PDB file of C-alpha atoms in Angstrom:
ATOM      1  CA  UNK K   1       0.017  -0.030   0.108  1.00  0.00           C
ATOM      2  CA  UNK K   2       1.376   3.294  -1.045  1.00  0.00           C
ATOM      3  CA  UNK K   3       1.839   5.620   2.041  1.00  0.00           C
ATOM      4  CA  UNK K   4       3.031   9.170   2.586  1.00  0.00           C
ATOM      5  CA  UNK K   5       3.684  10.071   6.165  1.00  0.00           C
ATOM      6  CA  UNK K   6       4.721  13.839   6.973  1.00  0.00           C
ATOM      7  CA  UNK K   7       6.476  14.799  10.121  1.00  0.00           C
ATOM      8  CA  UNK K   8       8.357  17.584  11.786  1.00  0.00           C
ATOM      9  CA  UNK K   9       5.503  20.297  12.011  1.00  0.00           C
ATOM     10  CA  UNK K  10       5.032  22.255  15.259  1.00  0.00           C
ATOM     11  CA  UNK K  11       5.192  25.749  16.676  1.00  0.00           C
ATOM     12  CA  UNK K  12       8.066  28.164  15.420  1.00  0.00           C
ATOM     13  CA  UNK K  13       8.554  31.946  15.993  1.00  0.00           C
ATOM     14  CA  UNK K  14       8.577  34.240  13.105  1.00  0.00           C
ATOM     15  CA  UNK K  15      11.989  34.352  11.354  1.00  0.00           C
ATOM     16  CA  UNK K  16      12.741  30.781  12.567  1.00  0.00           C
ATOM     17  CA  UNK K  17      13.251  27.569  10.764  1.00  0.00           C
ATOM     18  CA  UNK K  18      11.820  23.984  10.599  1.00  0.00           C
ATOM     19  CA  UNK K  19      12.527  20.934   8.500  1.00  0.00           C
ATOM     20  CA  UNK K  20       9.661  18.732   7.461  1.00  0.00           C
ATOM     21  CA  UNK K  21      10.019  15.125   6.339  1.00  0.00           C
ATOM     22  CA  UNK K  22       7.722  12.891   4.435  1.00  0.00           C
ATOM     23  CA  UNK K  23       8.507   9.079   4.683  1.00  0.00           C
ATOM     24  CA  UNK K  24       7.533   7.132   1.451  1.00  0.00           C
ATOM     25  CA  UNK K  25       6.562   3.533   1.540  1.00  0.00           C
ATOM     26  CA  UNK K  26       4.754   0.979  -0.868  1.00  0.00           C
ATOM     27  CA  UNK K  27       6.066   2.131  -4.026  1.00  0.00           C
ATOM     28  CA  UNK K  28       9.507   2.991  -5.881  1.00  0.00           C
ATOM     29  CA  UNK K  29      10.131   6.389  -4.361  1.00  0.00           C
ATOM     30  CA  UNK K  30      12.973   7.083  -6.556  1.00  0.00           C
ATOM     31  CA  UNK K  31      10.849   6.881  -9.790  1.00  0.00           C
ATOM     32  CA  UNK K  32       8.437   9.856  -8.871  1.00  0.00           C
ATOM     33  CA  UNK K  33       8.704  13.654  -8.754  1.00  0.00           C
ATOM     34  CA  UNK K  34       7.398  14.763  -5.558  1.00  0.00           C
ATOM     35  CA  UNK K  35       5.719  17.944  -4.297  1.00  0.00           C
ATOM     36  CA  UNK K  36       4.868  20.142  -1.202  1.00  0.00           C
ATOM     37  CA  UNK K  37       1.598  21.611  -0.959  1.00  0.00           C
ATOM     38  CA  UNK K  38       0.182  23.586   1.939  1.00  0.00           C
ATOM     39  CA  UNK K  39      -3.174  24.608   3.033  1.00  0.00           C
ATOM     40  CA  UNK K  40      -3.405  27.674   5.462  1.00  0.00           C
ATOM     41  CA  UNK K  41      -6.426  27.368   8.090  1.00  0.00           C
ATOM     42  CA  UNK K  42      -9.735  27.879   6.424  1.00  0.00           C
ATOM     43  CA  UNK K  43      -8.089  28.402   2.986  1.00  0.00           C
ATOM     44  CA  UNK K  44      -7.344  26.580  -0.256  1.00  0.00           C
ATOM     45  CA  UNK K  45      -4.681  24.372  -1.689  1.00  0.00           C
ATOM     46  CA  UNK K  46      -1.280  26.154  -2.509  1.00  0.00           C
ATOM     47  CA  UNK K  47       1.576  24.515  -4.281  1.00  0.00           C
ATOM     48  CA  UNK K  48       4.964  25.091  -2.525  1.00  0.00           C
ATOM     49  CA  UNK K  49       7.677  23.409  -4.102  1.00  0.00           C
ATOM     50  CA  UNK K  50       8.590  20.313  -6.249  1.00  0.00           C
ATOM     51  CA  UNK K  51      11.647  17.981  -6.903  1.00  0.00           C
ATOM     52  CA  UNK K  52      12.437  15.658  -9.758  1.00  0.00           C
ATOM     53  CA  UNK K  53      12.711  11.921  -9.057  1.00  0.00           C
ATOM     54  CA  UNK K  54      16.583  12.021  -8.867  1.00  0.00           C
ATOM     55  CA  UNK K  55      16.499  15.253  -7.063  1.00  0.00           C
ATOM     56  CA  UNK K  56      18.385  17.042  -9.887  1.00  0.00           C
ATOM     57  CA  UNK K  57      15.777  19.668 -10.475  1.00  0.00           C
ATOM     58  CA  UNK K  58      13.910  21.736  -7.964  1.00  0.00           C
ATOM     59  CA  UNK K  59      10.934  24.170  -8.252  1.00  0.00           C
ATOM     60  CA  UNK K  60       9.525  26.772  -5.928  1.00  0.00           C
ATOM     61  CA  UNK K  61       6.336  29.018  -5.823  1.00  0.00           C
ATOM     62  CA  UNK K  62       7.435  32.706  -5.591  1.00  0.00           C
ATOM     63  CA  UNK K  63       5.982  32.901  -2.180  1.00  0.00           C
ATOM     64  CA  UNK K  64       8.739  30.647  -0.746  1.00  0.00           C
ATOM     65  CA  UNK K  65      11.446  31.069  -3.143  1.00  0.00           C
ATOM     66  CA  UNK K  66      14.822  31.768  -1.334  1.00  0.00           C
ATOM     67  CA  UNK K  67      13.608  30.681   1.868  1.00  0.00           C
ATOM     68  CA  UNK K  68      12.446  27.068   1.600  1.00  0.00           C
ATOM     69  CA  UNK K  69      14.585  24.339   0.106  1.00  0.00           C
ATOM     70  CA  UNK K  70      13.155  20.909  -1.128  1.00  0.00           C
ATOM     71  CA  UNK K  71      15.479  17.992  -1.127  1.00  0.00           C
ATOM     72  CA  UNK K  72      15.119  14.173  -1.096  1.00  0.00           C
ATOM     73  CA  UNK K  73      17.034  10.903  -0.058  1.00  0.00           C
ATOM     74  CA  UNK K  74      16.053   8.115  -2.140  1.00  0.00           C
ATOM     75  CA  UNK K  75      18.156   5.859  -0.160  1.00  0.00           C
ATOM     76  CA  UNK K  76      15.752   6.628   2.790  1.00  0.00           C
ATOM     77  CA  UNK K  77      12.687   7.227   0.720  1.00  0.00           C
ATOM     78  CA  UNK K  78      12.338  10.478   2.183  1.00  0.00           C
ATOM     79  CA  UNK K  79      11.358  13.931   1.130  1.00  0.00           C
ATOM     80  CA  UNK K  80      12.388  16.927   2.972  1.00  0.00           C
ATOM     81  CA  UNK K  81      11.410  20.703   3.096  1.00  0.00           C
ATOM     82  CA  UNK K  82      13.688  23.026   5.045  1.00  0.00           C
ATOM     83  CA  UNK K  83      11.854  26.179   5.908  1.00  0.00           C
ATOM     84  CA  UNK K  84      13.614  29.332   6.754  1.00  0.00           C
ATOM     85  CA  UNK K  85      12.774  32.889   7.641  1.00  0.00           C
ATOM     86  CA  UNK K  86       9.298  31.978   8.440  1.00  0.00           C
ATOM     87  CA  UNK K  87       6.238  34.123   8.509  1.00  0.00           C
ATOM     88  CA  UNK K  88       2.785  34.326  10.039  1.00  0.00           C
ATOM     89  CA  UNK K  89       1.697  33.679   6.195  1.00  0.00           C
ATOM     90  CA  UNK K  90       3.523  30.305   6.136  1.00  0.00           C
ATOM     91  CA  UNK K  91       1.328  28.994   8.918  1.00  0.00           C
ATOM     92  CA  UNK K  92      -0.514  25.908   7.404  1.00  0.00           C
ATOM     93  CA  UNK K  93      -0.834  22.075   6.969  1.00  0.00           C
ATOM     94  CA  UNK K  94       1.878  20.990   4.680  1.00  0.00           C
ATOM     95  CA  UNK K  95       1.253  18.006   2.540  1.00  0.00           C
ATOM     96  CA  UNK K  96       3.532  15.921   0.532  1.00  0.00           C
ATOM     97  CA  UNK K  97       2.218  14.495  -2.747  1.00  0.00           C
ATOM     98  CA  UNK K  98       3.176  12.007  -5.390  1.00  0.00           C
ATOM     99  CA  UNK K  99       3.291  13.416  -8.876  1.00  0.00           C
ATOM    100  CA  UNK K 100       2.266  11.540 -11.930  1.00  0.00           C
ATOM    101  CA  UNK K 101       3.388  11.988 -15.417  1.00  0.00           C
ATOM    102  CA  UNK K 102       0.279  14.041 -16.287  1.00  0.00           C
ATOM    103  CA  UNK K 103       0.975  16.726 -13.640  1.00  0.00           C
ATOM    104  CA  UNK K 104      -1.538  15.326 -11.011  1.00  0.00           C
ATOM    105  CA  UNK K 105      -1.145  14.063  -7.697  1.00  0.00           C
ATOM    106  CA  UNK K 106      -2.291  10.736  -7.055  1.00  0.00           C
ATOM    107  CA  UNK K 107      -1.351  10.190  -3.571  1.00  0.00           C
ATOM    108  CA  UNK K 108      -1.032  12.503  -0.540  1.00  0.00           C
ATOM    109  CA  UNK K 109      -0.003  12.465   3.084  1.00  0.00           C
ATOM    110  CA  UNK K 110      -2.118  13.131   5.933  1.00  0.00           C
ATOM    111  CA  UNK K 111      -0.351  16.461   6.373  1.00  0.00           C
ATOM    112  CA  UNK K 112       1.596  18.219   9.273  1.00  0.00           C
ATOM    113  CA  UNK K 113       0.828  21.595  10.841  1.00  0.00           C
ATOM    114  CA  UNK K 114       3.135  24.299  11.016  1.00  0.00           C
ATOM    115  CA  UNK K 115       2.281  27.242  13.293  1.00  0.00           C
ATOM    116  CA  UNK K 116       4.136  30.447  13.199  1.00  0.00           C
ATOM    117  CA  UNK K 117       3.422  32.398  16.021  1.00  0.00           C
ATOM    118  CA  UNK K 118       5.488  34.406  18.865  1.00  0.00           C
TER     119      UNK K 118
ATOM    120  CA  UNK O   1       0.531  32.821 -10.804  1.00  0.00           C
ATOM    121  CA  UNK O   2      -3.148  33.794  -9.589  1.00  0.00           C
ATOM    122  CA  UNK O   3      -5.363  30.873  -8.265  1.00  0.00           C
ATOM    123  CA  UNK O   4      -7.964  29.741 -10.800  1.00  0.00           C
ATOM    124  CA  UNK O   5     -11.375  30.989  -9.994  1.00  0.00           C
ATOM    125  CA  UNK O   6     -14.087  28.478  -8.446  1.00  0.00           C
ATOM    126  CA  UNK O   7     -17.489  29.576  -7.385  1.00  0.00           C
ATOM    127  CA  UNK O   8     -17.370  29.502  -3.478  1.00  0.00           C
ATOM    128  CA  UNK O   9     -20.352  27.182  -3.114  1.00  0.00           C
ATOM    129  CA  UNK O  10     -22.673  24.910  -5.122  1.00  0.00           C
ATOM    130  CA  UNK O  11     -25.588  22.525  -3.906  1.00  0.00           C
ATOM    131  CA  UNK O  12     -28.259  19.875  -4.960  1.00  0.00           C
ATOM    132  CA  UNK O  13     -30.441  17.524  -3.492  1.00  0.00           C
ATOM    133  CA  UNK O  14     -29.702  13.971  -3.394  1.00  0.00           C
ATOM    134  CA  UNK O  15     -29.736  12.430  -6.734  1.00  0.00           C
ATOM    135  CA  UNK O  16     -29.538  15.693  -8.586  1.00  0.00           C
ATOM    136  CA  UNK O  17     -26.402  16.837 -10.453  1.00  0.00           C
ATOM    137  CA  UNK O  18     -23.893  19.818  -9.462  1.00  0.00           C
ATOM    138  CA  UNK O  19     -21.325  21.373 -12.053  1.00  0.00           C
ATOM    139  CA  UNK O  20     -18.516  23.135 -10.645  1.00  0.00           C
ATOM    140  CA  UNK O  21     -16.471  25.577 -13.042  1.00  0.00           C
ATOM    141  CA  UNK O  22     -12.972  26.501 -12.904  1.00  0.00           C
ATOM    142  CA  UNK O  23     -11.717  29.523 -14.955  1.00  0.00           C
ATOM    143  CA  UNK O  24      -8.165  30.086 -15.764  1.00  0.00           C
ATOM    144  CA  UNK O  25      -6.205  31.438 -18.631  1.00  0.00           C
ATOM    145  CA  UNK O  26      -4.638  30.316 -21.836  1.00  0.00           C
ATOM    146  CA  UNK O  27      -1.432  29.986 -19.783  1.00  0.00           C
ATOM    147  CA  UNK O  28      -2.734  27.399 -17.673  1.00  0.00           C
ATOM    148  CA  UNK O  29      -6.219  25.737 -18.065  1.00  0.00           C
ATOM    149  CA  UNK O  30      -6.415  26.754 -21.671  1.00  0.00           C
ATOM    150  CA  UNK O  31      -3.031  25.856 -22.465  1.00  0.00           C
ATOM    151  CA  UNK O  32      -2.719  22.228 -21.239  1.00  0.00           C
ATOM    152  CA  UNK O  33      -4.821  19.172 -21.027  1.00  0.00           C
ATOM    153  CA  UNK O  34      -3.614  18.745 -17.238  1.00  0.00           C
ATOM    154  CA  UNK O  35      -6.344  19.807 -15.134  1.00  0.00           C
ATOM    155  CA  UNK O  36      -7.065  17.576 -12.156  1.00  0.00           C
ATOM    156  CA  UNK O  37      -9.676  17.871  -9.492  1.00  0.00           C
ATOM    157  CA  UNK O  38      -9.619  17.005  -5.884  1.00  0.00           C
ATOM    158  CA  UNK O  39     -11.984  16.184  -3.395  1.00  0.00           C
ATOM    159  CA  UNK O  40     -11.516  17.269   0.353  1.00  0.00           C
ATOM    160  CA  UNK O  41     -13.513  16.369   3.495  1.00  0.00           C
ATOM    161  CA  UNK O  42     -13.058  18.330   6.602  1.00  0.00           C
ATOM    162  CA  UNK O  43      -9.739  17.412   8.431  1.00  0.00           C
ATOM    163  CA  UNK O  44      -8.603  15.039   5.820  1.00  0.00           C
ATOM    164  CA  UNK O  45      -6.013  15.052   2.845  1.00  0.00           C
ATOM    165  CA  UNK O  46      -7.157  15.899  -0.793  1.00  0.00           C
ATOM    166  CA  UNK O  47      -8.353  12.987  -2.914  1.00  0.00           C
ATOM    167  CA  UNK O  48      -7.842  12.787  -6.634  1.00  0.00           C
ATOM    168  CA  UNK O  49     -11.005  12.617  -8.356  1.00  0.00           C
ATOM    169  CA  UNK O  50     -10.177  13.412 -12.055  1.00  0.00           C
ATOM    170  CA  UNK O  51      -7.094  13.812 -13.976  1.00  0.00           C
ATOM    171  CA  UNK O  52      -6.100  15.151 -17.309  1.00  0.00           C
ATOM    172  CA  UNK O  53      -9.192  16.960 -17.772  1.00  0.00           C
ATOM    173  CA  UNK O  54     -11.763  13.849 -17.749  1.00  0.00           C
ATOM    174  CA  UNK O  55      -9.868  10.624 -16.811  1.00  0.00           C
ATOM    175  CA  UNK O  56     -10.944   8.947 -13.502  1.00  0.00           C
ATOM    176  CA  UNK O  57      -8.809   7.058 -11.459  1.00  0.00           C
ATOM    177  CA  UNK O  58      -9.763   3.437 -10.419  1.00  0.00           C
ATOM    178  CA  UNK O  59     -12.173   3.492  -7.619  1.00  0.00           C
ATOM    179  CA  UNK O  60     -13.771   7.033  -8.187  1.00  0.00           C
ATOM    180  CA  UNK O  61     -17.231   6.591  -9.148  1.00  0.00           C
ATOM    181  CA  UNK O  62     -18.433   7.390 -12.639  1.00  0.00           C
ATOM    182  CA  UNK O  63     -20.765   9.758 -11.313  1.00  0.00           C
ATOM    183  CA  UNK O  64     -17.973  12.063 -11.307  1.00  0.00           C
ATOM    184  CA  UNK O  65     -16.908  13.541 -14.729  1.00  0.00           C
ATOM    185  CA  UNK O  66     -14.699  16.289 -15.991  1.00  0.00           C
ATOM    186  CA  UNK O  67     -14.524  18.482 -19.100  1.00  0.00           C
ATOM    187  CA  UNK O  68     -12.868  21.563 -20.591  1.00  0.00           C
ATOM    188  CA  UNK O  69     -13.788  24.271 -22.813  1.00  0.00           C
ATOM    189  CA  UNK O  70     -11.332  27.034 -23.578  1.00  0.00           C
ATOM    190  CA  UNK O  71      -9.839  28.528 -20.489  1.00  0.00           C
ATOM    191  CA  UNK O  72     -12.690  26.957 -18.204  1.00  0.00           C
ATOM    192  CA  UNK O  73     -12.750  23.287 -16.970  1.00  0.00           C
ATOM    193  CA  UNK O  74     -15.633  21.789 -15.357  1.00  0.00           C
ATOM    194  CA  UNK O  75     -16.333  18.922 -12.714  1.00  0.00           C
ATOM    195  CA  UNK O  76     -19.760  17.477 -12.799  1.00  0.00           C
ATOM    196  CA  UNK O  77     -21.313  15.270  -9.807  1.00  0.00           C
ATOM    197  CA  UNK O  78     -24.317  13.184 -10.888  1.00  0.00           C
ATOM    198  CA  UNK O  79     -26.600  11.523  -8.716  1.00  0.00           C
ATOM    199  CA  UNK O  80     -25.455  13.610  -5.643  1.00  0.00           C
ATOM    200  CA  UNK O  81     -24.960  11.341  -2.587  1.00  0.00           C
ATOM    201  CA  UNK O  82     -24.530  12.571   1.177  1.00  0.00           C
ATOM    202  CA  UNK O  83     -20.661  11.580   0.960  1.00  0.00           C
ATOM    203  CA  UNK O  84     -20.224  13.834  -1.862  1.00  0.00           C
ATOM    204  CA  UNK O  85     -20.528  16.794   0.622  1.00  0.00           C
ATOM    205  CA  UNK O  86     -17.056  18.247   0.699  1.00  0.00           C
ATOM    206  CA  UNK O  87     -14.725  20.779  -0.799  1.00  0.00           C
ATOM    207  CA  UNK O  88     -13.662  20.596  -4.295  1.00  0.00           C
ATOM    208  CA  UNK O  89     -10.307  22.048  -5.803  1.00  0.00           C
ATOM    209  CA  UNK O  90      -9.240  21.931  -9.534  1.00  0.00           C
ATOM    210  CA  UNK O  91      -5.518  22.048 -10.542  1.00  0.00           C
ATOM    211  CA  UNK O  92      -3.855  22.939 -13.582  1.00  0.00           C
ATOM    212  CA  UNK O  93      -0.403  22.627 -14.829  1.00  0.00           C
ATOM    213  CA  UNK O  94       0.886  26.143 -15.980  1.00  0.00           C
ATOM    214  CA  UNK O  95       4.130  25.342 -17.803  1.00  0.00           C
ATOM    215  CA  UNK O  96       7.717  25.511 -16.383  1.00  0.00           C
ATOM    216  CA  UNK O  97       6.840  23.270 -13.460  1.00  0.00           C
ATOM    217  CA  UNK O  98       4.380  25.907 -12.096  1.00  0.00           C
ATOM    218  CA  UNK O  99       1.111  24.589 -10.896  1.00  0.00           C
ATOM    219  CA  UNK O 100      -1.918  26.450  -9.664  1.00  0.00           C
ATOM    220  CA  UNK O 101      -4.870  25.460  -7.663  1.00  0.00           C
ATOM    221  CA  UNK O 102      -8.614  26.726  -7.872  1.00  0.00           C
ATOM    222  CA  UNK O 103     -10.079  28.695  -4.861  1.00  0.00           C
ATOM    223  CA  UNK O 104     -12.165  25.848  -3.999  1.00  0.00           C
ATOM    224  CA  UNK O 105     -15.981  25.083  -3.948  1.00  0.00           C
ATOM    225  CA  UNK O 106     -17.857  23.774  -1.026  1.00  0.00           C
ATOM    226  CA  UNK O 107     -20.548  21.565  -2.487  1.00  0.00           C
ATOM    227  CA  UNK O 108     -23.447  21.049   0.040  1.00  0.00           C
ATOM    228  CA  UNK O 109     -25.943  18.160  -0.316  1.00  0.00           C
ATOM    229  CA  UNK O 110     -29.413  19.663   0.647  1.00  0.00           C
TER     230      UNK O 110
END
């Protein structure tokens, strides 16, 4: 069974840093591009970042460019999101999602909540 | 990249049909056949319902269908059931590894 399990969320002060992880199982992780998508409380979904299957290419939404870094360790079947210079508007549930070739997400994790507050 | 425009809400009685629109531009919805739709129940992760405009993943009832005309995509839920009450989001590829979601539509089963 395909599973994506996020972890690492929590309370962080404005300007602080946090690293999210997404542990994948049940599929060949190294064969798929992976994404982070977030959802602020009571708001819609927002694309955050993506990484190619081999980690050689990374992409970011303008809202996080220069502050967040996406990476992956295919030997550990794990996706990461290093978040820095966090702002109140970064507060959200962060989901990892598996991308299919037709540019859609066929599997999602359960999400991890990031709270940015002093 | 601006979010795709969806109506905030839609509703229908059990057994009826409801159609949700998703309006973008020629740079996203109109430019690619890579529109997908996701269902999200409160407190849950999104679930893929439609991909590549009109394809349905295995396990998704055929009551769900998708289409596209110009810069507007649509999701139709036929034969509404109580469990269809949820938020629905469209998503489109926008080129150069950019993706844009819709604003979301809350579907209520009356």
